[in-house]
Amino acid sequence: MELKLVLRSSKDGSRKEFRAVTSVRRSYQELDGLIGEIKKELIGNATVSFSFKSGNMDGVLVFLDGQFLGKTPLQRSDILPGNHRIKYYKDGFQSEEKKVSIRDGGSFEILLSKIPKEGLISVVSNPEGANVYLGSEFLGKTPLKNVRVKTGYNRLRLSMEGHVDLLKGVEIKKDEETKLDLILRPGDTLSYYKNKQNVFLDHSYNDFSIYSLYGILLFYAGYYYFNLKANDLYDRARSRVNFTNLLLAASVAPQDQFIGLYLYEERIIRETNADAGKYQKLSGNFGRREGVTGGVMVYGMAAMLILAATFYWLGLDEETLDVGVAPKRVHNPYAISGQFVEVDSYAKFNFKF
């Protein structure tokens, strides 16, 4: 795969071309040089060369101001000089973050220390012999007894050929044994987690719950329309019925004319009430003063609300419920007291594999 990128200056119309040959599979690794060239072109010659080390440990992830740079040992020549925050991270080790002044030809080195394993976990599975992973760390095959692991929230995964991978959130506490007795179901992992909540074709319970909420809006539109039609009938009848003229006719006009006028206006009111009542039976009503009056639209909204809650409840299971957030205050020298609280979040289960 050949890439050609052209930068055109909006000031003088000049062009700068960049070319690279790579593959889709290795583009992330092979385009690093091209990215550096583009950075230099856009930023100018103000960038400096800087190296990142981690002692004898290789493969430590390096982040500069939150942006991933690469793995140690690392040499970069496209970094702007000045003060930056550098973070080192490696699974199983304590991450380190420091504020560093970067200058040309400089280097930065931190030695990471291992996270102490102060918790215990025991895992039994049916069938036995399943691979057990805590996060990305392989613990062994079941049954496991009193294996030392790091404390805190994590995700446990059991994997076995011919069975669906089991994912479960766990909290490992210091000097406490976490015991788990788990059952693996036969099947294919990818197809199970891809289709586990599908009810009809590729529609899940959550989809039908959302469709039901949309149905509430549809019935509410009907409720509003039919009430509007009923009110319009009353407004038109009000302009045809005049009680002032009726009172005047009672005192001035002959009795037969008064009776005829009264019956005519009474018929208008009766027909209006009958026609408007049909719309009100369709719409129903609810309000603070009127209370709730049954109608097709009101019943429809209530039914859709019940269906939305029902489909949502049906879509819940142990795996989808096993999601949480653990707020935890962490030391931050740059936080303003009383204003900023950082939280460590964890997802015990990611809804889909």
PDB file of C-alpha atoms in Angstrom, residues 242-251:
ATOM      1  CA  ASN A 242     -74.341  33.168  22.226  1.00  0.00           C
ATOM      2  CA  PHE A 243     -75.937  33.073  25.691  1.00  0.00           C
ATOM      3  CA  THR A 244     -76.357  36.872  25.727  1.00  0.00           C
ATOM      4  CA  ASN A 245     -78.626  36.763  22.690  1.00  0.00           C
ATOM      5  CA  LEU A 246     -80.449  33.801  24.222  1.00  0.00           C
ATOM      6  CA  LEU A 247     -81.205  35.773  27.409  1.00  0.00           C
ATOM      7  CA  LEU A 248     -82.321  38.743  25.320  1.00  0.00           C
ATOM      8  CA  ALA A 249     -84.622  36.519  23.281  1.00  0.00           C
ATOM      9  CA  ALA A 250     -86.159  35.149  26.480  1.00  0.00           C
ATOM     10  CA  SER A 251     -87.277  38.639  27.493  1.00  0.00           C
TER      11      SER A 251
END
